[in-house]
Short mmCIF file of C-alpha atoms in Angstrom, two decimals:
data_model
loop_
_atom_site.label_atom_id
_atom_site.label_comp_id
_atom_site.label_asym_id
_atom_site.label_seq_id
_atom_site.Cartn_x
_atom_site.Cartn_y
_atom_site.Cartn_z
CA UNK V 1 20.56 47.74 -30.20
CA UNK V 2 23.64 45.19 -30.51
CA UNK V 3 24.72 45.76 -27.38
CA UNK V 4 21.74 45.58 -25.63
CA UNK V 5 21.31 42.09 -27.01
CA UNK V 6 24.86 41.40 -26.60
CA UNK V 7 23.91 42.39 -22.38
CA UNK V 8 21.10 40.17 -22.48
CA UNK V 9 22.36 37.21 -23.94
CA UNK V 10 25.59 37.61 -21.52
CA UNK V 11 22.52 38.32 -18.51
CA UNK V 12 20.91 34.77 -19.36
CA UNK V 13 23.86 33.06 -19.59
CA UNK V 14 25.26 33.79 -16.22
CA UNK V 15 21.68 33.10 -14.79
CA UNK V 16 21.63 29.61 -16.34
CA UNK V 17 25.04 29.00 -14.59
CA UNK V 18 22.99 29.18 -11.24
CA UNK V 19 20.42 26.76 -12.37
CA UNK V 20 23.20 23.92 -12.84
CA UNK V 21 24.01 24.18 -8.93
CA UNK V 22 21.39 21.87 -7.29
CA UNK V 23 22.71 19.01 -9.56
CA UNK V 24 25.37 18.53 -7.34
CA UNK V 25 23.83 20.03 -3.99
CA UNK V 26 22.80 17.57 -1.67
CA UNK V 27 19.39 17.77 0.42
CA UNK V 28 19.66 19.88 3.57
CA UNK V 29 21.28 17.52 5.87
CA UNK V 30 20.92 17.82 9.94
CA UNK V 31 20.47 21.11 11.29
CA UNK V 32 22.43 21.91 14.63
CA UNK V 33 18.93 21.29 16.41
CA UNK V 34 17.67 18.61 14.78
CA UNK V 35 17.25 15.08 16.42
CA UNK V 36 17.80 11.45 14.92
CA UNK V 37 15.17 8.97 15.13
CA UNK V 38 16.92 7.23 18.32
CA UNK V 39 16.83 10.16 20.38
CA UNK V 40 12.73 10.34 19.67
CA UNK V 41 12.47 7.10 20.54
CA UNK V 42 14.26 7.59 23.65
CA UNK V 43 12.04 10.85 24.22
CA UNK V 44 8.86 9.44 23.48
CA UNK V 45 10.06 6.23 25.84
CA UNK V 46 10.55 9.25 28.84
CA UNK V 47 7.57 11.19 27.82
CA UNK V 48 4.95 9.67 26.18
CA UNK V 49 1.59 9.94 28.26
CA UNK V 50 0.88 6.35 26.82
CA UNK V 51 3.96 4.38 28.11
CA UNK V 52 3.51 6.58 31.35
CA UNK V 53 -0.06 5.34 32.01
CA UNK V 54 0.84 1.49 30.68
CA UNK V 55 3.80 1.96 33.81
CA UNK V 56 1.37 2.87 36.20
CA UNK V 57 -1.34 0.37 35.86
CA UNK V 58 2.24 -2.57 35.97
CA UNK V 59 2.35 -0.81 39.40
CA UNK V 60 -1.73 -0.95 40.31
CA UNK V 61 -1.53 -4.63 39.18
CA UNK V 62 1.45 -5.33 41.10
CA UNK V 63 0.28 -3.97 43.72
CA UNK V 64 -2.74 -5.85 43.84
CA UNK V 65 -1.40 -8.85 43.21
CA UNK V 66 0.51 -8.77 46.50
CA UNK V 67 -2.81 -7.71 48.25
CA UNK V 68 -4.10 -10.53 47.33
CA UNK V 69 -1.49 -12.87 48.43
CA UNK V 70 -2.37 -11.59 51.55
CA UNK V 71 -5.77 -13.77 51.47
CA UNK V 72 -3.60 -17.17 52.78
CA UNK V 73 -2.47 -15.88 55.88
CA UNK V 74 -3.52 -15.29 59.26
CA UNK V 75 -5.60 -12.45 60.02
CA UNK V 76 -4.66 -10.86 63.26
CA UNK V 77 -6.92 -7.85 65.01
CA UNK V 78 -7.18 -6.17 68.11
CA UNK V 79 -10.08 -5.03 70.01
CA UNK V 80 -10.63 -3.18 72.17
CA UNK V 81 -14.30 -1.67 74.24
CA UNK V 82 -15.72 0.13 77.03
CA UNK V 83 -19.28 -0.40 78.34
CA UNK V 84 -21.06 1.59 80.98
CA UNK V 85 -24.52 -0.03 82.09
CA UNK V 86 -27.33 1.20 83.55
CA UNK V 87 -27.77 -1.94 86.15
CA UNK V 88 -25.27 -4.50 86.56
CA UNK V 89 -25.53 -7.67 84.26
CA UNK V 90 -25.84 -10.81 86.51
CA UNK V 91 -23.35 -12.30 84.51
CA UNK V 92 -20.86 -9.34 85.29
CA UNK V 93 -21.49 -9.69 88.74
CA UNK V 94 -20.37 -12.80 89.08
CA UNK V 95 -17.43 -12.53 87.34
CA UNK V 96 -16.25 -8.90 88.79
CA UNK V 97 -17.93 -8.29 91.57
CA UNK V 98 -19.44 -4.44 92.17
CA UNK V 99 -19.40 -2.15 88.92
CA UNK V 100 -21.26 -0.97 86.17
CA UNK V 101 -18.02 -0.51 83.96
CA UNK V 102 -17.43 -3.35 81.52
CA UNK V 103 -13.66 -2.97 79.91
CA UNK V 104 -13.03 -5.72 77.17
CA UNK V 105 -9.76 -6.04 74.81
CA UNK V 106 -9.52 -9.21 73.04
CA UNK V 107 -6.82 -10.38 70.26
CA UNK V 108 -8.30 -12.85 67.35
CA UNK V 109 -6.54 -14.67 64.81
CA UNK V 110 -8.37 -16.32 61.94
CA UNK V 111 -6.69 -18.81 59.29
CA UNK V 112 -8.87 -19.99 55.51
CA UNK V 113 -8.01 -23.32 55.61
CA UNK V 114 -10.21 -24.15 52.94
CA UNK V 115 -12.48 -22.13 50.36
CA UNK V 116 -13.35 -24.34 47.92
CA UNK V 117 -9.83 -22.78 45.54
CA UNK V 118 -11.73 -19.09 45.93
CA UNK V 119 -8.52 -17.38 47.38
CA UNK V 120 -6.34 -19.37 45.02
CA UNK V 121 -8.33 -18.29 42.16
CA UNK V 122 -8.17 -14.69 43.44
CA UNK V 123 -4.60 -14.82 43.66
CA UNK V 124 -3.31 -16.39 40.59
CA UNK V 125 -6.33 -14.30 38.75
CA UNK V 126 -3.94 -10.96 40.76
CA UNK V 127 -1.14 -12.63 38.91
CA UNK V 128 -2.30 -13.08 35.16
CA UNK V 129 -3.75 -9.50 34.97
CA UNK V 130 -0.04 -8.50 36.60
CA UNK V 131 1.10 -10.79 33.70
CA UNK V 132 -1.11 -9.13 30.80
CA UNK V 133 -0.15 -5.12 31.99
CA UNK V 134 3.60 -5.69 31.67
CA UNK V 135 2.66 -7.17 28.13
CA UNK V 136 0.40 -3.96 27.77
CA UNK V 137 3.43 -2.14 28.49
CA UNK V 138 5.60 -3.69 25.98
CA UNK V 139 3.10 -3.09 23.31
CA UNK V 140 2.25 0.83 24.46
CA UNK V 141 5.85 0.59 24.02
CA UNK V 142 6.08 -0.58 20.60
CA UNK V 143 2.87 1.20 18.93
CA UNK V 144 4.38 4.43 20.53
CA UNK V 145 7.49 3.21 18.52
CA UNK V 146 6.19 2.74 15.16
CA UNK V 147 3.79 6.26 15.61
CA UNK V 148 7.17 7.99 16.42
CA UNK V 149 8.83 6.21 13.45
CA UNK V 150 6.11 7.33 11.15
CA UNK V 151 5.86 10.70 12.44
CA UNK V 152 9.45 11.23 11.90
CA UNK V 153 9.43 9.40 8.84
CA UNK V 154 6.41 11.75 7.35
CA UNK V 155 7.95 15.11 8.88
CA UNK V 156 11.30 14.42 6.94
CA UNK V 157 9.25 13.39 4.09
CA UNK V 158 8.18 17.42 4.51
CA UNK V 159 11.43 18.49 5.17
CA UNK V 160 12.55 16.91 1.56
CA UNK V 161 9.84 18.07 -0.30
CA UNK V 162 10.21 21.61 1.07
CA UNK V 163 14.13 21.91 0.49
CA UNK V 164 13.05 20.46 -3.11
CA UNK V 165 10.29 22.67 -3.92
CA UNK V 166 12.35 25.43 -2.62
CA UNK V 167 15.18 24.71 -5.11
CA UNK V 168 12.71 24.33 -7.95
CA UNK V 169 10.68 27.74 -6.95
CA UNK V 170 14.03 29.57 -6.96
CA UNK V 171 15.31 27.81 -10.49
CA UNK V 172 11.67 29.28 -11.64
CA UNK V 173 12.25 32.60 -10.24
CA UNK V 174 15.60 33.11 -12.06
CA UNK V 175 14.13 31.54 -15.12
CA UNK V 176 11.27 34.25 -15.29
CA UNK V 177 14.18 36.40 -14.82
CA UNK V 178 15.81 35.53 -18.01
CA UNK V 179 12.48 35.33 -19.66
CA UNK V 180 11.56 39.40 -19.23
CA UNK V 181 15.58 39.83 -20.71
CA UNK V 182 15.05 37.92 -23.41
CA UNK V 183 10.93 39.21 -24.10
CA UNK V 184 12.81 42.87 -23.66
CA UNK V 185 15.66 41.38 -26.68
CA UNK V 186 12.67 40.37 -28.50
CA UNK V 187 13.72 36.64 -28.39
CA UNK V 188 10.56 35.44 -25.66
CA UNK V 189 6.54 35.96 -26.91
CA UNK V 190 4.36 36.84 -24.14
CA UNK V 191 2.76 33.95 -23.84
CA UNK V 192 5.85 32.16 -23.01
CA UNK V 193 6.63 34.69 -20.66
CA UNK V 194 3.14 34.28 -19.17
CA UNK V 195 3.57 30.41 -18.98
CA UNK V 196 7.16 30.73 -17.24
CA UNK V 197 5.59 33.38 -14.71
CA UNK V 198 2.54 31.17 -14.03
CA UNK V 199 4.61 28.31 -13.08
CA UNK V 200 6.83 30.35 -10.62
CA UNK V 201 3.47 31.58 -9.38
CA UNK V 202 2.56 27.83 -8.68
CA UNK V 203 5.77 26.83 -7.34
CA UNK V 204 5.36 29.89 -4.87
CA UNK V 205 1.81 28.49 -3.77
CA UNK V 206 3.35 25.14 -3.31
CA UNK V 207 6.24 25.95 -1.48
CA UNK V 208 3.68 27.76 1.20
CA UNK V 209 2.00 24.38 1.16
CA UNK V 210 5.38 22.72 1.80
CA UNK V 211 6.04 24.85 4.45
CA UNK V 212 2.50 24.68 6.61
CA UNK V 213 3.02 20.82 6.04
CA UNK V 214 6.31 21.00 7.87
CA UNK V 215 4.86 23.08 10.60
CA UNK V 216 1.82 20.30 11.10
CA UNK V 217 4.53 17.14 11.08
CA UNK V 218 6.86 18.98 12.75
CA UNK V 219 3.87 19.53 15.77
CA UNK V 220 2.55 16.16 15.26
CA UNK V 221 5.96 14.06 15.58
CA UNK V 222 6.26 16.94 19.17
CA UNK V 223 2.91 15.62 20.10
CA UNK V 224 4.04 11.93 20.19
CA UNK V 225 7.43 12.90 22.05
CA UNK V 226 5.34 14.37 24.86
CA UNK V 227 6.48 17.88 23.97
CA UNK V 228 4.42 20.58 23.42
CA UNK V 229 6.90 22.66 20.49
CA UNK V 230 7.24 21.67 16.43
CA UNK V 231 10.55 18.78 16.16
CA UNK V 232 13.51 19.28 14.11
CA UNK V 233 14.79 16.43 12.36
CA UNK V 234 17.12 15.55 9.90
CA UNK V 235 16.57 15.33 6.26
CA UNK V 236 18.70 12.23 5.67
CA UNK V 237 16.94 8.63 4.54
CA UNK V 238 19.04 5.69 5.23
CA UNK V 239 19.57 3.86 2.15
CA UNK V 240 17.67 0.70 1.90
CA UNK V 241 19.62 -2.85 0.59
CA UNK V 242 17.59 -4.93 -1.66
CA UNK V 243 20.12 -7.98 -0.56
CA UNK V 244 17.87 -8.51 3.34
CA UNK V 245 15.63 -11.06 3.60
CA UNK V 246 12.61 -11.24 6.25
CA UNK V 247 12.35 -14.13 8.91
CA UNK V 248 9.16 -15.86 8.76
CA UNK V 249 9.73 -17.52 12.07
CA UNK V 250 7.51 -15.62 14.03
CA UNK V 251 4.75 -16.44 11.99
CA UNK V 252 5.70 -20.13 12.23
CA UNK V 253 5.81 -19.64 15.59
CA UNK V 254 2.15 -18.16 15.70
CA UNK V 255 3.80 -15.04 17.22
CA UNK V 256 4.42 -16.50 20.48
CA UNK V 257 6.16 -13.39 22.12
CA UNK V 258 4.31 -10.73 20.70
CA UNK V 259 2.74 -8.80 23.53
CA UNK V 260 -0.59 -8.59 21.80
CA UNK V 261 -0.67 -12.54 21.55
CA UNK V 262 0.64 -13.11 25.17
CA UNK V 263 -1.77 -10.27 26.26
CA UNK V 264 -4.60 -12.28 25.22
CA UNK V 265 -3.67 -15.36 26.49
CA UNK V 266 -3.03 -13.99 29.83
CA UNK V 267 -6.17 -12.37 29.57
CA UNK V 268 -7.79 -16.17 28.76
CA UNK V 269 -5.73 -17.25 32.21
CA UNK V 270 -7.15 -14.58 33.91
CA UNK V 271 -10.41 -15.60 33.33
CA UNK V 272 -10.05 -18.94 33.65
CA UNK V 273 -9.04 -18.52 37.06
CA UNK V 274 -11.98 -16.34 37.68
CA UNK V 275 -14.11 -19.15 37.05
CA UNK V 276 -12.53 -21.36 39.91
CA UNK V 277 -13.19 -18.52 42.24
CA UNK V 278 -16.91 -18.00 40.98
CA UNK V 279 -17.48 -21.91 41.21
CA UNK V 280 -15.55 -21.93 45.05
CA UNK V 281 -18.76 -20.41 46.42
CA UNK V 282 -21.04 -23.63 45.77
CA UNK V 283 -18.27 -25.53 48.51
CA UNK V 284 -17.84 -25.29 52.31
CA UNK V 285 -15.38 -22.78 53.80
CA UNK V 286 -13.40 -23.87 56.82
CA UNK V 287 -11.35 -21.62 58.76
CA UNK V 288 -9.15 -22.09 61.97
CA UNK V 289 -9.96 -19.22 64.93
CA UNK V 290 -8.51 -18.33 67.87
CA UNK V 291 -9.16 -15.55 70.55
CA UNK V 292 -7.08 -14.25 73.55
CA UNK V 293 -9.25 -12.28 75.78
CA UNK V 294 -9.39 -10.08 78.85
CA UNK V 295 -12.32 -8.57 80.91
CA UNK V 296 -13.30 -6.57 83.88
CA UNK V 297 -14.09 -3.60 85.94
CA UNK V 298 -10.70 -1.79 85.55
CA UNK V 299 -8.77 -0.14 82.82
CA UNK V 300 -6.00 -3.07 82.83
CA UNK V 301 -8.45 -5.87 82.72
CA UNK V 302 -7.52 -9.31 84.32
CA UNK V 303 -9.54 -12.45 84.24
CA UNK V 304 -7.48 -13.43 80.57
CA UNK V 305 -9.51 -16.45 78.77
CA UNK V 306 -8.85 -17.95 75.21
CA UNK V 307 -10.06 -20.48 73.06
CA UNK V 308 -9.25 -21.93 69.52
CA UNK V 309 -11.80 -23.60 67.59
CA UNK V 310 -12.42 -24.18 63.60
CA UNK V 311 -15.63 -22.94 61.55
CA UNK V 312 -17.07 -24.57 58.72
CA UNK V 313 -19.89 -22.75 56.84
CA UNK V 314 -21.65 -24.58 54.01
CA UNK V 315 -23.77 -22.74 51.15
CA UNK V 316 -27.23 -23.72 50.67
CA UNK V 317 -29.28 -21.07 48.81
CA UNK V 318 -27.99 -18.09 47.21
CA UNK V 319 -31.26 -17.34 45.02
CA UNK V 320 -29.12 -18.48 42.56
CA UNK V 321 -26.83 -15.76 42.47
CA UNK V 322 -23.73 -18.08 42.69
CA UNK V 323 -24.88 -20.05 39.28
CA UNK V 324 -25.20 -16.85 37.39
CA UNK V 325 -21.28 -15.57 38.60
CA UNK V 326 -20.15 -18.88 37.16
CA UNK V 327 -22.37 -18.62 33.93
CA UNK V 328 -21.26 -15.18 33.73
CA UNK V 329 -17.61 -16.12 33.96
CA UNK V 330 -17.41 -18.84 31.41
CA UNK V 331 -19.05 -16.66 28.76
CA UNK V 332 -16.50 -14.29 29.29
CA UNK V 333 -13.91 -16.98 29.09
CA UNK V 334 -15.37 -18.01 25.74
CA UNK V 335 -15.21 -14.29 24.09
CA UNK V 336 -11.40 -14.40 25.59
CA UNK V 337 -10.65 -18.03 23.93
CA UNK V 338 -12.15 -16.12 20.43
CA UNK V 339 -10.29 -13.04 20.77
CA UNK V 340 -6.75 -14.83 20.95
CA UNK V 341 -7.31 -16.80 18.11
CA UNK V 342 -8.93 -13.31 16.30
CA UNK V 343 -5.27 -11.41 17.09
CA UNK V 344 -2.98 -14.48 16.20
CA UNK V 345 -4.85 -14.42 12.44
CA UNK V 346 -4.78 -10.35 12.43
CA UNK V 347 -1.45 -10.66 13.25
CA UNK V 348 -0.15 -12.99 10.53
CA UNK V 349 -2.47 -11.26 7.90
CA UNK V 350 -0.27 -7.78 8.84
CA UNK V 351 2.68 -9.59 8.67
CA UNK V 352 2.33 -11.54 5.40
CA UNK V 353 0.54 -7.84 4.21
CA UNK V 354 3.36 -5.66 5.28
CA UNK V 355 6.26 -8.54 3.67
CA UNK V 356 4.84 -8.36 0.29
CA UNK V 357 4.70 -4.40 1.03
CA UNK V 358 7.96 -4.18 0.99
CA UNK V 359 8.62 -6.79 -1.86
CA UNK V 360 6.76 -4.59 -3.90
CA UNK V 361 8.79 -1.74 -2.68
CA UNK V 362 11.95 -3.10 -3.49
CA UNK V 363 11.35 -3.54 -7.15
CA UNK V 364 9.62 0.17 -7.18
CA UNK V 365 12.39 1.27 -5.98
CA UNK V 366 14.70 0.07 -8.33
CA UNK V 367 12.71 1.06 -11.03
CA UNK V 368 12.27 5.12 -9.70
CA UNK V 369 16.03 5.19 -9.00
CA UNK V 370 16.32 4.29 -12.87
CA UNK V 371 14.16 6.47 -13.73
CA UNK V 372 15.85 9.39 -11.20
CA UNK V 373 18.94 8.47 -13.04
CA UNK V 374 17.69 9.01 -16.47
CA UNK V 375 14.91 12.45 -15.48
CA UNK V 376 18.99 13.73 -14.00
CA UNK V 377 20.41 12.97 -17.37
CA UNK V 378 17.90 14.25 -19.39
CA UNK V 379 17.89 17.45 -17.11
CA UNK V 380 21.37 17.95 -17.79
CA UNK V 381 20.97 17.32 -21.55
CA UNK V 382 17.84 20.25 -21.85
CA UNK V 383 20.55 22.34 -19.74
CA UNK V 384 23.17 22.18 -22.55
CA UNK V 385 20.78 22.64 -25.55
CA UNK V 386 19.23 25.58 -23.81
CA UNK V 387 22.36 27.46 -23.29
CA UNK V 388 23.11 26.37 -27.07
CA UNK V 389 19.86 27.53 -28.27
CA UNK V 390 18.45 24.70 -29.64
CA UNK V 391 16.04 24.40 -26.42
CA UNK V 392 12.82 26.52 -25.55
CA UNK V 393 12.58 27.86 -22.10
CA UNK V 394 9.34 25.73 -21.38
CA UNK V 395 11.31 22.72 -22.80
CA UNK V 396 13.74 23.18 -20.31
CA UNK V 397 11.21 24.03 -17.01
CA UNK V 398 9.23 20.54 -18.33
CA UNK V 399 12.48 18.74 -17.91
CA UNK V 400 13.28 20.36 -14.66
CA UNK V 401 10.01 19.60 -13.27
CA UNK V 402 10.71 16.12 -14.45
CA UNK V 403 13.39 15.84 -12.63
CA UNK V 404 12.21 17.48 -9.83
CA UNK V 405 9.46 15.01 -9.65
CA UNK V 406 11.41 12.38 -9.59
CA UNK V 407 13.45 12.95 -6.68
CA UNK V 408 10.73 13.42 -4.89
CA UNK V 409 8.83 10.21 -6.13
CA UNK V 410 12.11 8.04 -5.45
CA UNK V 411 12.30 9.70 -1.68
CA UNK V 412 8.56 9.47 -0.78
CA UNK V 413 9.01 5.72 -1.79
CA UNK V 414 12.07 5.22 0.33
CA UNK V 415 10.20 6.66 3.06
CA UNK V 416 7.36 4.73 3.05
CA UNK V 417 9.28 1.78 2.64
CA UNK V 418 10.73 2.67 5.53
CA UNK V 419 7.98 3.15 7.14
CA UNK V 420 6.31 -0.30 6.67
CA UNK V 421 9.82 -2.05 7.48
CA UNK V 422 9.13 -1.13 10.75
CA UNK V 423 4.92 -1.69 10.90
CA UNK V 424 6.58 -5.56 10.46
CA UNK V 425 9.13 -5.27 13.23
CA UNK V 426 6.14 -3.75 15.57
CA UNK V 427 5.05 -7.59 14.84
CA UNK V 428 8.36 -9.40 15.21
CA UNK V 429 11.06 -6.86 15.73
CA UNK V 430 14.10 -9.69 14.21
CA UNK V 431 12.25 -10.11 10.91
CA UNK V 432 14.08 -8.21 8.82
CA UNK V 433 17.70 -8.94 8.91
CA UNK V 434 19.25 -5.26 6.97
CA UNK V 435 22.51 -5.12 5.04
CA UNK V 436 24.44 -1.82 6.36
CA UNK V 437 23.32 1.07 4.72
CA UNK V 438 24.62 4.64 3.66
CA UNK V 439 22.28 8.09 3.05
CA UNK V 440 20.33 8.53 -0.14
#
């Protein structure tokens, strides 16, 4: 009976060696697949269906835009007929002689000399919606950026709390383990053996958890990258200084380059130009036109003629139709005018929301990393007074899941500090000004 004790004392000994281990174990750092956040962003820049489409409608506006430019020069056509009569025009007779064949080819050249600013408005209309899609771009650009920075940022969140719960369900396993040696040396009651079993059995259920949480980030950050297969990603989280400050100067500024600001305003432009070509149909249009013509019997006509002359029409009724494009215009202009001042005051409630954010984050992180520090020590301390004996088993799981907690608490803070650092440079990407960092 000694020496059965004597085995199972020896047995739990050598298992409590193992659960020293992860104190010095770093998380799981990069696999040999895994990708940094650069290369997503330079993935999602190539594949994301979002930047794609924001590209393509640069290229529709630009390409309308020259269309339109098209509007103040000359427009030169050809034509060309054939007419067979049934008796011979007078007219034709004279000019042609004998034939009921009419051949015709004329070339006509006409010239907007003035349109009351309706082709100008057109045109530098073409040029502000140009204008507001490349700043569409830039910002499909940047929210693609910050959803790829918080995708990644929430699939290594996973990846920490899996390799943590993973560490914590195998410390449980090998403590249930000892527990059945020392219930069989008669040192363990079963209901302590039931309460160490019952918290493997939970750290089992939430390590499954862990992992199908993986999976889902691991699709969702794919998703965003324009791929169709779960992302890898390292497990590392820069450290973050508390000695950075944050510029304020594009909110003193009134965000003056952010593409959502500039978007609006060259929406406002836009508009306003659409109103000059809405109120250019209430003037006269004058055009220049000239024609170089041919006519008669034959296939190569002769008798050549021309003539140059200039046309002025003036509007008089419309049934009011011109009134109402102009009404309809301005109101439009107005909801433009209330939008751009709506996005500059969105914009520096974000900012000012996301600054004290991470103020707030600062000093929460100092205070889990002192509190990491002292769940460690006191982990270590249980460790010792268990193998002495002067610690219960559930004393010691408490403290590991103490500690356990907190590493995860410090991390998921780190993260989502992270994580709002850059919500504020999707505003203003200079505002914060970092320290260089290392990996925590």
């Amino acid at each position: 009976m000694i020496a059965r004790l004597h085995i199972t004392i020896a047995g739990c000994f050598i298992a409590l060696l193992a659960l020293a281990s992860p104190l010095s174990a770093q998380d799981a750092g990069t696999d040999a697949g895994a990708l940094t956040l650069s290369q997503c962003l330079a993935l999602a820049e190539k594949n994301n269906a979002d930047i794609k489409i924001a590209r393509a409608k640069v290229a529709e506006a630009e390409a309308s835009y020259k269309g339109k430019l098209g509007l103040l020069l000359p427009q030169i056509d050809a034509n060309l007929s054939y007419d067979r009569y049934r008796e011979q025009l007078p007219s034709k007779k004279q000019r042609f002689g004998e034939s009921l064949d009419d051949y015709y080819a004329e070339l006509v050249m006409k010239l907007p000399l003035f349109q009351g600013g309706k082709n100008w408005g057109k045109i530098k209309a073409a040029k502000m919606n140009l204008d507001a899609e490349k700043q569409r771009l830039e910002l499909a650009r940047r929210t693609v950026s910050i959803a790829v920075k918080r995708a990644y940022y929430e699939r290594v969140r996973s990846a920490i709390t899996l390799d943590i719960q993973k560490e914590l369900s195998k410390n449980l396993e090998e403590q249930v383990s000892i527990a059945k040696l020392l219930y069989a040396g008669g040192k363990f009651s079963v209901v302590d053996m039931l309460k160490v079993e019952t918290q493997a059995a939970s750290a089992k259920d939430a390590l499954k958890n862990a992992e199908n949480a993986l999976r889902i980030r691991s699709l969702a950050l794919g998703r965003i990258l324009g791929l169709e297969t779960p992302v890898e990603t390292s497990t590392d989280v820069e450290i973050i200084e508390s000695n950075f400050t944050i510029s304020r100067a594009c909110l003193a500024e009134g965000f003056s380059k952010n593409p959502e600001i500039l978007t609006a305003q060259f929406q406002l432009e836009k508009s306003r130009y659409d109103e000059m070509t809405a109120e250019g149909a209430h003037y006269p249009y004058l055009s220049l036109r000239g024609n170089y013509n041919v006519e008669d019997k034959t296939f190569f006509p002769g008798n050549p003629n021309w003539y140059v002359g200039v046309i002025m029409t003036i509007p008089i009724f419309h049934g009011g139709s011109d009134a109402a494009a102009v009404s309809e215009v301005k109101a439009r202009t107005a909801q433009y005018q209330a939008k751009l001042d709506d996005v500059r005051k969105e914009l520096a409630v974000r900012f000012e929301s996301s600054e004290a954010t991470i103020i707030d984050s600062l000093n929460r992180l100092a205070t889990t990393a002192k509190v990491l520090a002292l769940a460690e020590e006191s982990y270590k301390t249980s460790l010792l007074k268990y193998k002495s004996g002067k610690l219960s088993a559930l004393e010691l799981i408490d403290a590991q899941t103490v500690w356990y907690n907190a590493r995860l608490g410090h991390k998921k803070l780190l993260i989502d500090t992270h994580i709002t650092m850059a919500e504020i440079e999707q505003i203003c990407p200079h505002a914060v000004v970092r320290q260089p960092g290392g990996k925590q």
